[in-house]
Coordinates of C-alpha atoms in Angstrom, one line a residue:
Chain A
X1 CA 134.3 88.7 111.8
X2 CA 135.0 85.5 113.6
X3 CA 132.4 84.4 116.2
X4 CA 133.5 84.2 119.9
X5 CA 134.0 80.5 120.6
X6 CA 133.1 80.8 124.2
X7 CA 129.5 81.7 123.4
X8 CA 126.4 79.7 122.5
X9 CA 124.0 80.8 119.8
X10 CA 120.4 80.4 118.7
X11 CA 118.8 80.1 115.2
X12 CA 117.0 83.4 116.0
X13 CA 120.4 85.1 116.4
X14 CA 120.8 85.5 120.2
X15 CA 124.1 84.7 122.0
X16 CA 124.4 83.4 125.5
X17 CA 127.4 83.2 127.8
X18 CA 127.7 81.1 131.0
X19 CA 129.3 83.2 133.7
X20 CA 131.4 82.0 136.6
X21 CA 128.6 82.6 139.0
X22 CA 126.3 80.3 137.1
X23 CA 124.2 83.1 135.5
X24 CA 123.8 83.4 131.8
X25 CA 124.2 86.7 129.9
X26 CA 122.2 87.2 126.7
X27 CA 122.5 89.5 123.7
X28 CA 122.0 89.5 119.9
X29 CA 124.7 88.6 117.5
X30 CA 126.9 90.7 115.3
X31 CA 125.1 89.2 112.3
X32 CA 121.7 90.2 113.7
X33 CA 122.7 93.8 114.2
X34 CA 124.2 93.9 110.7
X35 CA 120.8 92.7 109.3
X36 CA 118.9 95.3 111.3
X37 CA 121.1 98.3 110.8
X38 CA 121.4 101.3 113.2
X39 CA 119.7 100.5 116.5
X40 CA 117.5 103.2 117.9
X41 CA 115.4 101.4 120.7
X42 CA 115.9 98.6 123.1
X43 CA 113.4 97.2 125.6
X44 CA 114.6 94.6 128.1
X45 CA 112.7 92.3 130.4
X46 CA 112.1 93.2 134.1
X47 CA 114.1 91.5 136.8
X48 CA 112.2 88.6 138.4
X49 CA 110.4 87.7 135.2
X50 CA 110.3 83.9 134.6
X51 CA 111.1 82.9 131.0
X52 CA 110.5 79.7 129.2
X53 CA 112.9 78.7 126.4
X54 CA 112.0 80.5 123.2
X55 CA 109.7 83.1 124.9
X56 CA 109.7 86.6 123.5
X57 CA 111.3 88.7 126.2
X58 CA 113.0 91.8 124.7
X59 CA 112.7 94.0 121.6
X60 CA 115.4 95.7 119.6
X61 CA 114.4 98.3 117.0
X62 CA 116.6 99.7 114.3
X63 CA 115.9 102.4 111.8
X64 CA 114.6 99.7 109.6
X65 CA 112.5 97.4 111.7
X66 CA 111.5 96.0 115.1
X67 CA 112.8 92.6 116.1
X68 CA 111.8 90.3 119.0
X69 CA 114.5 88.7 121.1
X70 CA 113.8 85.2 122.5
X71 CA 114.9 83.6 125.7
X72 CA 117.7 81.1 124.6
X73 CA 117.0 79.0 127.7
X74 CA 114.5 78.9 130.5
X75 CA 115.2 80.8 133.7
X76 CA 114.5 83.9 135.8
X77 CA 115.7 87.4 134.7
X78 CA 118.1 88.7 137.3
X79 CA 119.4 91.8 135.6
X80 CA 118.8 94.1 132.5
X81 CA 121.3 96.3 130.9
X82 CA 120.1 99.9 131.3
X83 CA 123.1 101.2 129.5
X84 CA 122.1 99.6 126.2
X85 CA 118.6 100.9 126.6
X86 CA 119.9 104.5 126.8
X87 CA 122.5 103.8 124.0
X88 CA 121.1 101.3 121.6
X89 CA 123.9 102.1 119.1
X90 CA 126.3 100.2 121.4
X91 CA 124.9 97.0 119.9
X92 CA 126.1 98.1 116.5
X93 CA 129.5 99.0 118.0
X94 CA 130.1 95.7 119.7
X95 CA 127.2 93.2 119.8
X96 CA 129.0 90.8 122.1
X97 CA 129.7 93.5 124.7
X98 CA 126.3 95.1 124.6
X99 CA 124.4 92.5 126.5
X100 CA 120.6 92.8 127.0
X101 CA 119.8 90.8 130.1
X102 CA 121.1 88.1 132.5
X103 CA 119.1 85.1 133.6
X104 CA 119.5 82.5 136.3
X105 CA 118.9 79.3 134.3
X106 CA 116.4 76.7 135.5
X107 CA 118.9 74.2 134.2
X108 CA 122.4 75.2 133.0
X109 CA 122.5 72.0 131.0
X110 CA 120.0 73.6 128.6
X111 CA 122.9 75.6 127.1
X112 CA 123.9 72.3 125.5
X113 CA 120.8 72.5 123.3
X114 CA 122.1 75.7 121.7
X115 CA 124.4 76.1 118.7
X116 CA 128.1 76.3 119.1
X117 CA 130.1 78.9 117.1
X118 CA 130.7 76.5 114.2
X119 CA 127.1 75.5 113.8
X120 CA 125.9 79.2 114.0
X121 CA 128.5 80.2 111.5
X122 CA 127.2 77.5 109.1
X123 CA 123.6 78.9 109.7
X124 CA 124.8 82.5 108.9
X125 CA 126.6 81.3 105.8
X126 CA 123.5 79.4 104.6
X127 CA 121.4 82.5 105.0
X128 CA 123.7 84.4 102.8
X129 CA 122.7 82.3 99.8
Chain B
X1 CA 116.5 89.4 87.8
X2 CA 116.6 92.8 89.5
X3 CA 116.8 95.9 87.4
X4 CA 120.0 98.0 87.8
X5 CA 120.6 101.7 87.5
X6 CA 123.7 103.0 85.7
X7 CA 125.2 103.6 89.1
X8 CA 124.9 100.0 90.3
X9 CA 128.7 99.3 90.1
X10 CA 129.4 102.6 91.9
X11 CA 127.1 101.6 94.8
X12 CA 128.8 98.2 95.1
X13 CA 132.3 99.8 95.0
X14 CA 131.2 102.1 97.9
X15 CA 130.2 99.1 100.0
X16 CA 126.5 99.6 99.8
X17 CA 124.1 97.1 101.3
X18 CA 121.9 96.4 98.3
X19 CA 118.2 95.5 98.6
X20 CA 115.3 94.6 96.3
X21 CA 113.4 97.9 96.1
X22 CA 110.3 97.3 93.9
X23 CA 112.3 95.1 91.5
X24 CA 115.3 97.4 91.5
X25 CA 118.7 96.5 93.0
X26 CA 119.2 99.7 95.1
X27 CA 121.5 100.8 98.0
X28 CA 119.8 100.7 101.4
X29 CA 122.8 102.3 103.1
X30 CA 126.6 102.4 102.8
X31 CA 127.4 101.6 106.4
X32 CA 125.3 103.7 108.7
X33 CA 121.9 105.1 107.8
X34 CA 122.0 107.5 110.7
X35 CA 125.3 109.0 109.6
X36 CA 124.0 109.4 106.1
X37 CA 120.9 111.2 107.4
X38 CA 123.0 113.7 109.4
X39 CA 125.3 114.2 106.5
X40 CA 122.4 115.5 104.4
X41 CA 121.1 117.7 107.1
X42 CA 124.5 119.2 107.9
X43 CA 126.5 119.1 104.7
X44 CA 125.7 117.3 101.4
X45 CA 124.7 113.9 100.2
X46 CA 123.7 112.3 96.9
X47 CA 121.0 109.8 96.0
X48 CA 120.7 107.6 93.0
X49 CA 117.1 108.1 92.0
X50 CA 117.5 106.7 88.5
X51 CA 114.9 104.1 89.2
X52 CA 112.3 106.8 89.0
X53 CA 110.8 107.1 85.5
X54 CA 111.2 110.2 83.4
X55 CA 108.5 110.7 80.7
X56 CA 108.5 113.3 78.0
X57 CA 105.1 114.5 76.8
X58 CA 105.4 116.3 73.5
X59 CA 103.0 117.7 70.9
X60 CA 100.4 120.4 70.4
X61 CA 97.8 120.4 73.1
X62 CA 100.1 118.8 75.8
X63 CA 99.0 121.5 78.3
X64 CA 95.4 120.9 77.6
X65 CA 95.9 117.1 78.1
X66 CA 97.6 117.8 81.5
X67 CA 94.8 120.1 82.6
X68 CA 92.5 117.1 82.3
X69 CA 94.9 114.5 83.8
X70 CA 96.3 116.3 86.8
X71 CA 94.7 117.4 90.1
X72 CA 97.1 120.4 90.3
X73 CA 96.8 123.1 87.6
X74 CA 99.5 123.1 85.0
X75 CA 98.5 126.7 84.1
X76 CA 100.6 127.6 87.1
X77 CA 103.5 126.7 84.8
X78 CA 104.0 129.9 82.9
X79 CA 107.8 130.1 82.5
X80 CA 109.9 127.3 80.9
X81 CA 111.8 125.5 83.6
X82 CA 109.1 125.8 86.2
X83 CA 108.1 122.6 88.1
X84 CA 104.8 121.6 89.7
X85 CA 104.1 118.8 92.2
X86 CA 100.7 117.1 91.5
X87 CA 98.7 114.0 92.0
X88 CA 97.2 112.0 89.1
X89 CA 93.8 110.7 90.2
X90 CA 91.5 108.0 89.0
X91 CA 87.7 108.6 88.4
X92 CA 87.0 107.8 92.0
X93 CA 89.4 110.5 93.2
X94 CA 92.0 108.0 94.4
X95 CA 95.7 108.7 93.9
X96 CA 97.2 106.8 91.0
X97 CA 100.6 108.5 91.7
X98 CA 102.2 111.7 92.8
X99 CA 104.7 113.2 90.4
X100 CA 106.5 116.3 89.3
X101 CA 105.8 118.1 86.0
X102 CA 108.5 120.2 84.4
X103 CA 107.5 122.8 81.8
X104 CA 110.3 122.5 79.3
X105 CA 108.8 124.7 76.6
X106 CA 105.4 125.0 74.9
X107 CA 104.4 121.5 73.6
X108 CA 107.0 119.8 75.8
X109 CA 106.4 118.7 79.4
X110 CA 108.6 116.4 81.4
X111 CA 107.0 114.2 84.0
X112 CA 108.9 112.3 86.7
X113 CA 106.9 109.4 88.4
X114 CA 107.6 106.9 91.1
X115 CA 109.6 103.7 90.2
X116 CA 107.1 101.3 91.7
X117 CA 104.1 102.8 89.9
X118 CA 105.9 103.6 86.5
X119 CA 104.3 100.8 84.5
X120 CA 100.8 101.5 85.9
X121 CA 101.2 105.2 85.3
X122 CA 102.3 104.8 81.8
X123 CA 99.4 102.4 80.9
X124 CA 96.9 104.8 82.4
X125 CA 98.4 107.8 80.6
X126 CA 98.5 106.0 77.3
X127 CA 94.9 105.0 77.6
X128 CA 93.9 108.6 78.3
X129 CA 96.2 109.9 75.7
X130 CA 94.6 107.7 73.0
X131 CA 91.2 108.9 74.1
X132 CA 91.8 112.6 74.7
X133 CA 94.9 113.6 72.7
X134 CA 96.1 111.0 70.3
X135 CA 98.3 113.5 68.6
X136 CA 100.6 113.6 71.6
X137 CA 103.7 111.5 72.1
X138 CA 104.5 110.1 75.5
X139 CA 108.1 108.8 75.7
X140 CA 109.8 107.0 78.6
X141 CA 113.3 108.3 78.9
X142 CA 115.3 105.3 80.0
X143 CA 118.3 107.0 78.5
X144 CA 118.3 109.4 81.5
X145 CA 119.6 108.8 84.9
X146 CA 118.8 111.0 87.9
X147 CA 121.0 112.0 90.8
X148 CA 119.7 114.1 93.7
X149 CA 122.3 116.2 95.5
X150 CA 120.8 117.5 98.8
X151 CA 122.0 119.4 101.8
X152 CA 123.0 122.9 102.9
X153 CA 126.2 122.6 100.9
X154 CA 124.7 120.6 98.0
X155 CA 124.6 123.4 95.4
X156 CA 128.1 124.6 96.0
X157 CA 129.5 121.1 95.8
X158 CA 127.5 120.4 92.6
X159 CA 128.9 123.6 91.0
X160 CA 132.4 122.6 91.9
X161 CA 131.9 119.1 90.4
X162 CA 130.3 120.3 87.2
X163 CA 132.1 123.1 85.6
X164 CA 129.9 125.6 83.9
X165 CA 126.8 124.6 85.9
X166 CA 126.9 127.6 88.3
X167 CA 126.0 130.2 85.8
X168 CA 123.1 128.2 84.5
X169 CA 121.6 127.2 87.9
X170 CA 122.5 129.7 90.6
X171 CA 119.5 131.9 89.8
X172 CA 117.1 129.0 90.1
X173 CA 114.4 129.3 92.8
X174 CA 112.8 126.2 94.5
X175 CA 110.8 124.3 91.9
X176 CA 112.7 125.8 89.0
X177 CA 114.9 123.9 86.5
X178 CA 117.4 124.8 83.8
X179 CA 118.8 122.8 80.9
X180 CA 122.5 122.4 80.5
X181 CA 123.0 120.6 77.2
X182 CA 121.3 117.2 77.7
X183 CA 121.2 117.7 81.4
X184 CA 118.3 119.1 83.4
X185 CA 119.2 120.8 86.7
X186 CA 116.2 121.2 89.0
X187 CA 116.1 122.8 92.4
X188 CA 113.8 120.2 93.8
X189 CA 114.2 117.3 96.3
X190 CA 112.8 114.9 98.8
X191 CA 114.7 115.8 102.0
X192 CA 113.6 119.2 103.2
X193 CA 117.0 120.6 102.4
X194 CA 118.3 122.8 99.6
X195 CA 119.8 121.1 96.5
X196 CA 119.3 119.8 93.0
X197 CA 117.8 116.9 91.3
X198 CA 119.8 116.4 88.1
X199 CA 118.7 114.4 85.1
X200 CA 121.7 113.3 83.1
X201 CA 122.3 110.9 80.2
X202 CA 122.9 107.3 81.4
X203 CA 126.5 107.3 80.0
X204 CA 127.4 110.4 81.9
X205 CA 125.9 109.5 85.3
X206 CA 128.9 107.5 86.7
X207 CA 131.2 110.5 85.8
X208 CA 128.9 113.0 87.6
X209 CA 128.7 110.6 90.6
X210 CA 132.4 110.3 90.8
X211 CA 133.0 114.1 90.4
X212 CA 130.5 114.7 93.3
X213 CA 132.3 112.1 95.4
X214 CA 135.5 113.9 94.8
X215 CA 133.9 117.1 96.1
X216 CA 133.0 115.4 99.4
X217 CA 129.4 114.6 98.6
X218 CA 128.5 111.4 100.5
X219 CA 126.4 108.7 98.8
X220 CA 123.1 108.2 100.7
X221 CA 121.0 105.1 100.6
X222 CA 117.2 104.7 100.5
X223 CA 117.0 104.2 104.2
X224 CA 118.1 107.7 105.0
X225 CA 116.0 109.0 102.1
X226 CA 113.0 107.7 103.9
X227 CA 113.8 109.2 107.3
X228 CA 114.7 112.5 105.6
X229 CA 111.5 112.8 103.7
X230 CA 109.5 111.7 106.8
X231 CA 111.1 114.5 108.9
X232 CA 110.4 116.9 106.0
X233 CA 106.7 115.8 106.1
X234 CA 106.7 114.6 102.5
X235 CA 104.2 111.9 101.5
X236 CA 105.4 108.5 100.3
X237 CA 103.2 106.9 97.6
X238 CA 101.9 103.5 98.7
X239 CA 102.1 104.4 102.4
X240 CA 100.6 107.8 102.9
X241 CA 98.3 107.7 100.0
X242 CA 97.2 105.2 97.2
X243 CA 94.4 104.6 94.8
X244 CA 92.0 103.9 97.7
X245 CA 92.3 107.4 99.4
X246 CA 91.6 110.9 98.4
X247 CA 94.5 113.5 98.3
X248 CA 92.2 115.6 100.5
X249 CA 92.6 113.0 103.3
X250 CA 96.3 112.7 102.6
X251 CA 97.6 116.1 103.5
X252 CA 97.7 117.0 99.8
X253 CA 94.8 119.5 99.5
X254 CA 97.3 122.2 98.8
X255 CA 98.2 120.4 95.5
X256 CA 94.6 120.0 94.4
X257 CA 93.2 122.9 92.4
X258 CA 89.4 123.0 93.0
X259 CA 89.3 126.8 92.6
X260 CA 89.5 127.0 88.8
X261 CA 86.5 126.0 86.7
X262 CA 88.8 123.5 84.9
X263 CA 87.6 119.8 85.0
X264 CA 90.0 117.0 85.7
X265 CA 89.8 113.3 86.2
X266 CA 88.6 112.6 89.7
X267 CA 87.3 116.1 90.4
X268 CA 83.7 115.1 90.5
X269 CA 84.3 112.4 93.1
X270 CA 86.5 114.7 95.2
X271 CA 83.8 117.5 95.4
X272 CA 80.9 115.1 96.1
X273 CA 82.5 113.3 99.0
X274 CA 82.9 114.5 102.6
X275 CA 86.4 114.8 103.9
X276 CA 86.4 112.9 107.2
X277 CA 90.1 112.3 107.8
X278 CA 93.3 114.2 107.8
X279 CA 97.0 113.5 107.7
X280 CA 98.7 114.8 110.8
X281 CA 102.1 114.5 112.4
X282 CA 102.7 112.5 115.6
X283 CA 105.5 112.9 118.1
X284 CA 106.0 109.9 120.3
X285 CA 106.4 111.1 123.9
X286 CA 107.2 107.6 125.4
X287 CA 110.1 105.5 124.3
X288 CA 109.7 103.3 121.3
X289 CA 109.4 103.5 117.5
X290 CA 106.2 104.4 115.6
X291 CA 105.7 102.2 112.5
X292 CA 103.2 102.2 109.7
X293 CA 99.8 100.5 110.3
X294 CA 99.9 101.0 114.1
X295 CA 96.6 102.0 115.5
X296 CA 96.1 105.5 116.9
X297 CA 93.5 106.1 119.6
X298 CA 92.2 109.6 120.0
X299 CA 89.3 111.2 121.9
X300 CA 87.7 111.8 118.4
X301 CA 88.0 108.1 117.3
X302 CA 90.6 105.8 115.9
X303 CA 93.2 106.5 113.2
X304 CA 96.2 104.7 111.7
X305 CA 99.9 105.5 111.2
X306 CA 100.8 105.7 107.5
X307 CA 104.5 106.3 107.9
X308 CA 106.5 106.0 111.1
X309 CA 110.1 105.8 112.2
X310 CA 112.9 107.2 114.2
X311 CA 113.8 110.8 113.5
X312 CA 117.6 111.1 113.8
X313 CA 117.4 115.0 113.9
X314 CA 114.8 115.0 116.7
X315 CA 116.2 111.9 118.4
X316 CA 112.7 110.6 119.0
X317 CA 110.1 108.7 117.0
X318 CA 107.8 110.6 114.6
X319 CA 105.0 109.6 112.2
X320 CA 102.4 110.7 109.7
X321 CA 99.0 109.4 110.7
X322 CA 95.5 109.4 109.1
X323 CA 93.2 110.7 111.9
X324 CA 89.7 111.9 112.4
X325 CA 89.1 115.4 111.1
X326 CA 88.4 116.8 114.5
X327 CA 91.8 116.0 116.1
X328 CA 93.7 119.2 116.6
X329 CA 97.4 119.9 116.8
X330 CA 98.5 119.6 120.4
X331 CA 96.0 116.8 121.3
X332 CA 97.3 113.9 123.2
X333 CA 96.7 110.5 121.5
X334 CA 97.8 106.9 122.2
X335 CA 99.4 104.5 119.8
X336 CA 99.1 100.8 120.2
X337 CA 102.6 99.1 120.0
X338 CA 102.8 95.4 120.7
X339 CA 99.7 95.5 122.8
X340 CA 100.8 98.5 124.9
X341 CA 99.4 102.0 124.6
X342 CA 102.1 104.6 124.3
X343 CA 101.6 108.4 124.5
X344 CA 102.0 110.6 121.5
X345 CA 101.1 114.2 120.6
X346 CA 99.4 115.3 117.3
X347 CA 101.4 118.0 115.6
X348 CA 101.5 119.9 112.4
X349 CA 104.3 118.9 110.1
X350 CA 106.9 119.2 108.6
X351 CA 109.0 118.2 111.6
X352 CA 112.3 119.5 110.2
X353 CA 113.2 121.9 107.4
X354 CA 116.7 123.2 106.4
X355 CA 118.3 121.4 109.3
X356 CA 116.0 123.0 111.9
X357 CA 113.5 121.4 114.2
X358 CA 110.0 122.9 113.6
X359 CA 108.0 121.1 116.2
X360 CA 107.9 121.9 119.9

């Protein structure tokens, strides 16, 4: 599967997308869901919560294990995806559609510190060995 | 270098995600663990359990030796083909392993032990054999593979895949087995569903696997094997019990024969110690997933989850937990998950049998 080029990625397997309104949508990558297997539980952060970059802010649990999700950049949570909480398997079906939460970034330029698709692909490839 | 079963190539051809399972290269799932779980509950699935160790104990006095070695009583095995689930204990009454003993014929018993404990078991049994019954021969049967076919349609599919097997195995009741040439067909399993566990020569295993595939039996990975056995309330060695705990505190009192005057290794310790804890089921009432080692808080004191996970049949999280003796079914308890206390209910298990929910 080719990685969407319009997204930014983290070493801990989150993706982030800058929206037209300046907000940033966050989810976990296709590779992450593949590692975890069938998803059975998702817990998202509450709106209004202030996040620092790298802070634990959500949990995804598969049949296999629980995995923390980290804030890719600093900002305030403005929305959480209730649909994915009630249908965790949607992450397995399309990890880039099943977003977890949206943040209003403290500084949109922080996105520049994240990996681009090519760099994340290299990371995934290196993990395979 | 990981050990491989004779079905390794078949797993890879079926697109399995392979994992290191106690030194064995085994399939975790073939795409979706949840779908595999449902397939076994609703239709039929097959598991490669060739990593488990088959041991043949032969010689005069084999029964006497097993009377001393096993917590369950092999004298329950009166007819050839009958199987018995038992724990093998150390002198302290801790569980060295749980296993199944098949009575093949007088002076021949077949024992199937867990993969992860096989070497330890064999060393222990050899030591005891030299001391108690040096005339016996204990032989690991690495020439045998094992395939478990499980589910409501498992037996019918197996009969279709293996011509001639129906006449030999249709009369078998649970925990009975029959030989078919070099094969042993046993009506046993680890899923809470009907089916067979079939021991088959290594060279024939890929052919049986293929024949079952052609009958629509789906390959099932170790992931679903674990959720199926958890729903069925079956203990997993190393999680629900080990050498440090008594079978009487592991939900296995029904397998320990203390009624007969027979002495066995560990009996003295078991009868001299108070039983303070019990294994109980937990149903998570809040959202989340119970996992092993999470702390359980009850009005009667603290306990710990030994096996936990998501139950695909119940669509909620379930667990086995070691709790104070005075906790009763129906009691509300709390489980600590990531610093939060979630509500759960203590229940009797199994949770699921033959495709049906058994808990309220």
